[in-house]
Coordinates of C-alpha atoms and ligand atoms in Angstrom, one line a residue:
M81 CA 123.8 -46.7 -88.7
R82 CA 123.6 -45.9 -92.5
D83 CA 124.5 -42.6 -92.2
R84 CA 127.7 -43.7 -90.0
M85 CA 128.7 -46.1 -92.5
N86 CA 128.4 -43.0 -95.2
Q87 CA 130.5 -41.1 -93.2
K88 CA 133.3 -43.8 -92.9
E89 CA 132.9 -44.2 -97.1
E90 CA 133.4 -40.3 -97.1
S91 CA 136.3 -40.4 -94.9
R92 CA 137.9 -43.4 -96.7
N93 CA 137.4 -41.4 -100.2
S94 CA 138.9 -38.3 -98.6
I95 CA 142.5 -40.1 -98.2
S96 CA 144.2 -38.8 -100.9
Q97 CA 146.0 -41.0 -103.6
D98 CA 149.5 -39.7 -102.0
K99 CA 148.6 -40.9 -98.7
M100 CA 147.6 -44.4 -100.0
M101 CA 150.6 -45.0 -101.6
E102 CA 152.4 -43.7 -98.5
Q103 CA 150.5 -46.1 -96.2
L104 CA 151.2 -49.3 -98.9
I105 CA 154.9 -48.5 -99.3
K106 CA 154.9 -48.2 -95.2
R107 CA 153.3 -51.8 -95.3
T108 CA 155.1 -53.1 -97.8
Q109 CA 158.4 -52.0 -96.1
E110 CA 157.2 -53.7 -92.8
S111 CA 156.1 -56.7 -94.2
Y112 CA 159.9 -56.8 -96.1
D113 CA 161.2 -56.1 -92.7
R114 CA 159.7 -59.1 -90.9
K115 CA 159.2 -61.4 -94.2
D116 CA 160.9 -64.3 -92.3
G117 CA 157.9 -65.2 -90.5
D118 CA 160.2 -66.1 -87.7
A119 CA 163.6 -65.4 -86.4
T120 CA 165.5 -68.1 -88.7
S121 CA 166.1 -66.0 -92.0
K122 CA 166.9 -62.4 -90.5
Y123 CA 170.8 -63.1 -91.5
F124 CA 169.5 -63.8 -95.1
L125 CA 169.0 -61.4 -97.8
P126 CA 165.2 -60.3 -97.5
D127 CA 164.1 -61.3 -101.0
S128 CA 165.9 -64.9 -101.2
E129 CA 162.7 -66.5 -100.7
L130 CA 164.5 -69.5 -98.8
P131 CA 161.9 -72.1 -97.9
F132 CA 162.5 -72.1 -94.4
W133 CA 161.4 -75.6 -92.6
K134 CA 159.5 -75.1 -89.4
C135 CA 161.4 -77.5 -86.8
T136 CA 157.9 -78.2 -84.6
T137 CA 157.6 -79.7 -81.2
T138 CA 157.6 -83.5 -81.5
K139 CA 155.1 -86.0 -79.8
E140 CA 155.2 -89.5 -80.5
D141 CA 157.1 -90.0 -83.8
P142 CA 160.5 -88.1 -84.2
H143 CA 161.5 -85.6 -87.0
I144 CA 163.0 -87.7 -90.1
I145 CA 165.2 -85.6 -92.4
D146 CA 168.0 -86.3 -95.3
I147 CA 170.3 -83.5 -95.4
I148 CA 171.1 -82.4 -99.1
P149 CA 174.6 -81.1 -100.0
F150 CA 174.9 -78.4 -102.6
Y151 CA 177.9 -76.4 -104.4
A152 CA 179.2 -73.4 -102.4
G153 CA 178.5 -69.5 -104.0
D154 CA 181.4 -67.3 -103.6
R155 CA 180.3 -65.9 -100.1
F156 CA 181.4 -68.7 -97.8
P157 CA 182.7 -67.8 -94.5
T158 CA 186.4 -68.2 -94.9
E159 CA 187.0 -68.0 -91.3
L160 CA 185.7 -71.4 -89.4
N161 CA 188.7 -73.3 -91.5
R162 CA 191.0 -71.0 -92.4
R163 CA 193.8 -73.5 -93.6
N164 CA 191.3 -75.2 -96.0
P165 CA 188.3 -72.5 -96.8
V166 CA 185.2 -73.5 -98.7
L167 CA 185.8 -72.3 -102.3
K168 CA 183.0 -71.4 -105.2
D169 CA 181.8 -74.8 -106.3
D170 CA 182.9 -76.9 -103.9
Y171 CA 180.6 -79.5 -102.7
V172 CA 179.4 -79.1 -99.1
Y173 CA 176.5 -80.0 -96.8
V174 CA 176.4 -77.3 -94.0
L175 CA 176.7 -73.4 -94.1
E176 CA 178.4 -72.7 -90.5
V177 CA 178.0 -69.1 -89.6
F178 CA 178.8 -67.0 -86.4
V179 CA 175.8 -64.8 -85.6
H180 CA 175.4 -61.9 -83.2
S181 CA 171.9 -61.6 -81.6
G182 CA 169.9 -59.1 -80.0
I183 CA 171.9 -56.1 -82.2
G184 CA 170.0 -52.5 -81.7
P185 CA 166.3 -51.7 -80.6
A186 CA 165.2 -54.3 -83.3
K187 CA 167.3 -57.2 -81.8
E188 CA 168.6 -57.8 -85.2
M189 CA 170.6 -61.0 -86.0
I190 CA 173.8 -59.8 -87.7
L191 CA 176.5 -61.9 -89.4
C192 CA 179.8 -61.8 -87.6
P193 CA 182.3 -60.0 -90.2
L194 CA 185.2 -60.9 -87.8
K195 CA 184.3 -64.8 -87.1
N196 CA 182.9 -65.3 -90.6
Y197 CA 185.6 -63.4 -92.6
G198 CA 188.2 -61.8 -90.6
K199 CA 187.0 -58.2 -91.3
P200 CA 186.5 -55.6 -88.4
C201 CA 183.5 -56.5 -86.3
P202 CA 182.0 -53.3 -84.2
V203 CA 179.9 -56.1 -81.9
C204 CA 183.2 -58.1 -81.5
E205 CA 185.4 -54.7 -80.8
E206 CA 182.8 -53.7 -78.1
I207 CA 182.9 -57.3 -76.3
D208 CA 186.5 -57.1 -76.3
I209 CA 186.3 -53.8 -74.4
Q210 CA 184.1 -55.2 -72.0
I211 CA 186.0 -58.0 -71.3
K212 CA 189.1 -56.0 -70.9
E213 CA 187.2 -53.8 -68.5
G214 CA 186.6 -57.2 -66.7
R215 CA 182.9 -57.3 -67.2
E216 CA 181.0 -60.8 -66.5
W217 CA 180.0 -62.8 -69.5
E218 CA 176.5 -62.6 -68.4
E219 CA 176.8 -59.1 -69.3
Y220 CA 177.9 -59.3 -72.8
S221 CA 176.3 -62.8 -73.4
D222 CA 173.3 -61.5 -75.3
I223 CA 175.4 -60.3 -78.2
A224 CA 178.2 -62.7 -78.3
P225 CA 178.5 -64.6 -81.5
K226 CA 177.0 -67.6 -81.4
R227 CA 177.6 -70.7 -84.1
R228 CA 174.9 -71.6 -86.5
C229 CA 174.2 -74.1 -89.1
V230 CA 172.1 -73.8 -92.3
Y231 CA 171.2 -77.3 -94.1
N232 CA 169.4 -77.9 -97.1
I233 CA 166.9 -80.6 -96.1
I234 CA 164.2 -82.8 -97.2
C235 CA 161.3 -83.9 -94.1
Y236 CA 159.8 -86.8 -94.2
D237 CA 157.4 -86.1 -91.4
S238 CA 154.0 -86.3 -93.6
D239 CA 153.1 -86.9 -97.5
K240 CA 152.8 -83.1 -97.6
E241 CA 156.3 -82.3 -96.1
E242 CA 158.0 -84.7 -98.6
K243 CA 156.0 -83.2 -101.4
K244 CA 157.7 -79.8 -100.3
G245 CA 161.0 -80.8 -101.6
I246 CA 164.1 -79.1 -100.3
Q247 CA 163.5 -76.8 -97.3
I248 CA 165.8 -74.9 -95.1
W249 CA 166.9 -75.8 -91.6
E250 CA 168.5 -73.0 -89.5
V251 CA 169.6 -74.5 -86.1
S252 CA 172.3 -73.9 -83.5
H253 CA 175.3 -76.2 -84.1
K254 CA 174.8 -77.7 -80.9
Y255 CA 171.6 -79.0 -81.7
S256 CA 172.7 -80.0 -85.4
E257 CA 176.4 -80.5 -86.3
K258 CA 177.9 -80.8 -83.2
P259 CA 175.8 -84.2 -82.4
F260 CA 175.8 -85.2 -86.3
Q261 CA 180.0 -85.2 -85.9
S262 CA 179.6 -87.7 -83.3
L263 CA 177.6 -90.1 -84.7
A264 CA 179.4 -89.7 -87.8
K265 CA 182.6 -91.1 -86.3
N266 CA 182.6 -94.6 -87.3
P267 CA 184.2 -96.6 -84.2
R268 CA 184.4 -100.0 -86.1
E269 CA 186.5 -98.6 -89.0
G270 CA 187.9 -95.6 -87.3
G271 CA 186.7 -93.6 -90.4
I272 CA 183.7 -91.3 -90.9
I273 CA 180.3 -91.7 -92.3
P274 CA 179.6 -89.4 -95.1
F275 CA 176.0 -89.1 -94.0
A276 CA 174.8 -86.3 -96.3
A277 CA 175.9 -88.5 -99.6
L278 CA 173.3 -88.9 -102.2
Q279 CA 173.8 -92.6 -102.2
K280 CA 171.7 -95.1 -100.3
D281 CA 175.3 -97.1 -99.4
A282 CA 176.9 -94.2 -97.7
G283 CA 174.0 -91.4 -96.9
M284 CA 171.8 -91.6 -93.6
S285 CA 168.6 -90.3 -92.9
I286 CA 168.5 -88.4 -89.3
S287 CA 165.9 -88.4 -86.8
F288 CA 165.8 -86.3 -83.7
E289 CA 163.2 -85.0 -81.3
V290 CA 162.2 -81.4 -80.1
A291 CA 160.9 -80.8 -77.0
G292 CA 158.2 -78.2 -76.1
D293 CA 160.6 -76.2 -73.7
T294 CA 161.4 -72.6 -73.9
Y295 CA 164.6 -73.7 -75.7
K296 CA 162.8 -76.1 -78.1
T297 CA 165.8 -78.6 -76.9
I298 CA 166.7 -81.1 -79.7
S299 CA 167.9 -84.6 -78.5
G300 CA 168.0 -88.2 -79.4
H301 CA 169.9 -87.7 -82.8
K302 CA 170.1 -91.0 -84.7
F303 CA 171.3 -91.8 -88.2
L304 CA 169.0 -94.2 -89.9
P305 CA 170.3 -96.1 -92.8
R306 CA 168.6 -95.7 -96.2
N307 CA 167.4 -97.8 -98.9
Y308 CA 166.9 -95.0 -101.6
D309 CA 169.3 -92.7 -103.7
I310 CA 168.1 -89.2 -103.1
P311 CA 167.3 -88.3 -106.9
R312 CA 169.5 -85.7 -108.9
N313 CA 166.4 -83.7 -109.9
I314 CA 165.7 -83.2 -106.0
S315 CA 169.3 -82.8 -105.1
D316 CA 169.5 -80.2 -108.3
D317 CA 167.1 -77.9 -106.3
A318 CA 169.3 -77.4 -103.3
Y319 CA 170.3 -73.7 -102.5
A320 CA 173.7 -72.4 -102.7
L321 CA 173.1 -71.1 -99.2
D322 CA 175.8 -68.5 -98.7
Q323 CA 174.7 -66.7 -101.7
H324 CA 171.7 -65.8 -99.7
L325 CA 173.4 -64.2 -96.6
L326 CA 172.7 -61.0 -95.5
L327 CA 176.2 -59.1 -95.1
R328 CA 176.0 -56.1 -93.0
D329 CA 179.0 -53.3 -93.5
Y330 CA 180.7 -52.1 -90.8
D331 CA 179.2 -48.7 -90.4
Y332 CA 175.6 -50.2 -90.4
I333 CA 176.6 -52.6 -87.4
K334 CA 178.0 -49.7 -85.6
E335 CA 174.8 -47.9 -86.1
K336 CA 172.8 -50.6 -85.0
L337 CA 174.9 -51.1 -82.0
Q338 CA 175.2 -47.9 -80.7
G339 CA 171.5 -47.2 -81.1
G340 CA 170.6 -49.6 -78.9
A341 CA 170.0 -49.4 -75.2
W342 CA 173.8 -50.8 -75.0
R343 CA 176.3 -48.4 -75.9
S344 CA 180.2 -48.3 -76.3
G345 CA 181.6 -49.4 -72.9
K346 CA 185.0 -47.0 -73.5
T347 CA 184.1 -44.5 -70.9
E348 CA 183.3 -45.1 -67.3
T349 CA 179.6 -44.2 -68.3
S350 CA 178.9 -47.1 -70.2
N351 CA 175.0 -48.1 -70.4
F352 CA 175.7 -51.7 -70.3
S353 CA 173.0 -53.7 -68.8
R354 CA 174.2 -55.1 -65.2
E355 CA 171.0 -57.3 -64.8
Q356 CA 171.9 -60.6 -63.9
P357 CA 170.6 -63.5 -66.5
S358 CA 168.6 -65.8 -65.2
D359 CA 170.4 -69.1 -66.5
S360 CA 174.1 -69.0 -66.1
R361 CA 176.3 -71.0 -68.3
R362 CA 179.1 -70.8 -65.5
Q363 CA 177.1 -73.8 -64.1
A364 CA 177.6 -76.2 -66.8
P365 CA 181.5 -77.2 -66.6
K366 CA 181.4 -80.7 -67.5
P367 CA 183.9 -83.4 -65.9
T368 CA 187.2 -83.1 -67.8
Q369 CA 188.8 -84.9 -69.7
Q370 CA 192.5 -84.1 -69.7
D371 CA 194.2 -83.5 -73.0
D372 CA 197.7 -82.7 -74.3
S373 CA 196.7 -79.6 -75.6
R374 CA 195.2 -77.9 -72.6
D375 CA 196.2 -74.5 -73.8
S376 CA 194.4 -74.7 -77.4
C377 CA 190.6 -74.8 -78.0
P378 CA 189.7 -77.9 -79.8
C379 CA 186.8 -76.0 -81.4
E380 CA 189.0 -72.9 -82.9
H381 CA 188.1 -70.5 -80.6
E382 CA 190.9 -68.4 -78.8
F383 CA 191.8 -70.5 -75.5
G384 CA 191.0 -68.3 -71.9
V385 CA 189.0 -65.8 -74.1
D386 CA 186.3 -67.0 -75.7
A387 CA 185.4 -69.3 -72.6
D388 CA 181.2 -69.8 -72.6
R389 CA 181.0 -67.2 -75.8
F390 CA 180.2 -70.4 -77.9
D391 CA 177.3 -73.5 -77.6
D392 CA 180.7 -75.7 -77.8
C393 CA 181.9 -74.3 -74.8
E394 CA 179.4 -76.2 -73.1
N395 CA 180.6 -79.8 -73.3
C396 CA 184.2 -78.6 -74.0
E397 CA 186.7 -80.8 -72.7
I398 CA 189.2 -78.5 -71.6
Y399 CA 186.3 -76.0 -70.5
K400 CA 187.9 -75.9 -67.1
D401 CA 191.4 -74.9 -68.2
C402 CA 189.7 -72.6 -70.5
S403 CA 187.5 -70.7 -68.1
E404 CA 190.1 -70.6 -65.3
E405 CA 192.5 -68.8 -67.6
F406 CA 189.8 -66.5 -68.6
D407 CA 189.1 -65.6 -65.1
R408 CA 192.8 -65.0 -64.4
R409 CA 192.8 -62.6 -67.5
R410 CA 189.8 -61.0 -66.3
A411 CA 191.4 -60.5 -62.7
S412 CA 194.8 -59.1 -64.0
A413 CA 192.5 -56.8 -66.2
K414 CA 190.8 -55.2 -62.9
L415 CA 194.1 -54.8 -61.3
K416 CA 195.2 -52.9 -64.0
R417 CA 192.3 -50.6 -64.1
R418 CA 193.1 -49.4 -60.4
Ligands
ZN82 ZN1 181.4 -60.0 -84.5

């Protein structure tokens, strides 16, 4: 036994200094690469050290949070609201972004240059090719841009959580801003509730539940009146979230995309997966509410093109018209290919 320990010791000593350094660098790089701890920080700068909140499954009590506004930096996405984009030092409460996930062998989450900043995006170009070739949504839905929201929050689940101060909540639009917006519409006065205001008379706390299912479904969103102002010393700690975004250039994204199992569909020999997904979003059309503007998307996506590509599509009032137009275009693209 003793001999074996000595042998081990000797073999350890025989590792050269260079080798040790090499291993350390490798481990540090690995740690850097997965620094996030979970998926949420993957499109943020690895050294930004944002304190991400773990939105755990709730049991008896819902989560209760306050959203804390912040001053925008100079990297805010411009495309979501092109007419009135967020500028540096604007006072805002949410960072909304479009993210491609599952890119390349490492399944990276990558901010879409096109949907966020109006710049060319290799993933969107690839999706356009797939659409023109008449492929089904299910075949490229994995990499389609998804709308995500990021907030500075304070969580009141326990004293311990509250003492952490500002934390960052990264969540799908469907489970956050979308229900918040429905709650924020003030039916009595026709106005809007500025729920992220610091003042007690205007701002609201928000409660919600998180299910233990695969999707960690968030439901039961409620606004709760607040009897306290958010102190300045807390709100001053809020992060300029856009400053922490990890923006990848065209070549990097293209390289990752082509390095994946998923290659350019420009030729007939596309490796694009033809496996059928387990859940089809096409099963989710909601009762339609007819609208005058049936050929323009209320969520600022492209009518007849973006059908099913976003979380918004699920409950969209013009879903039926939009997906019919989508099908019509696809059928005509198929005809052209013959
Ligand atoms: Zn894109």
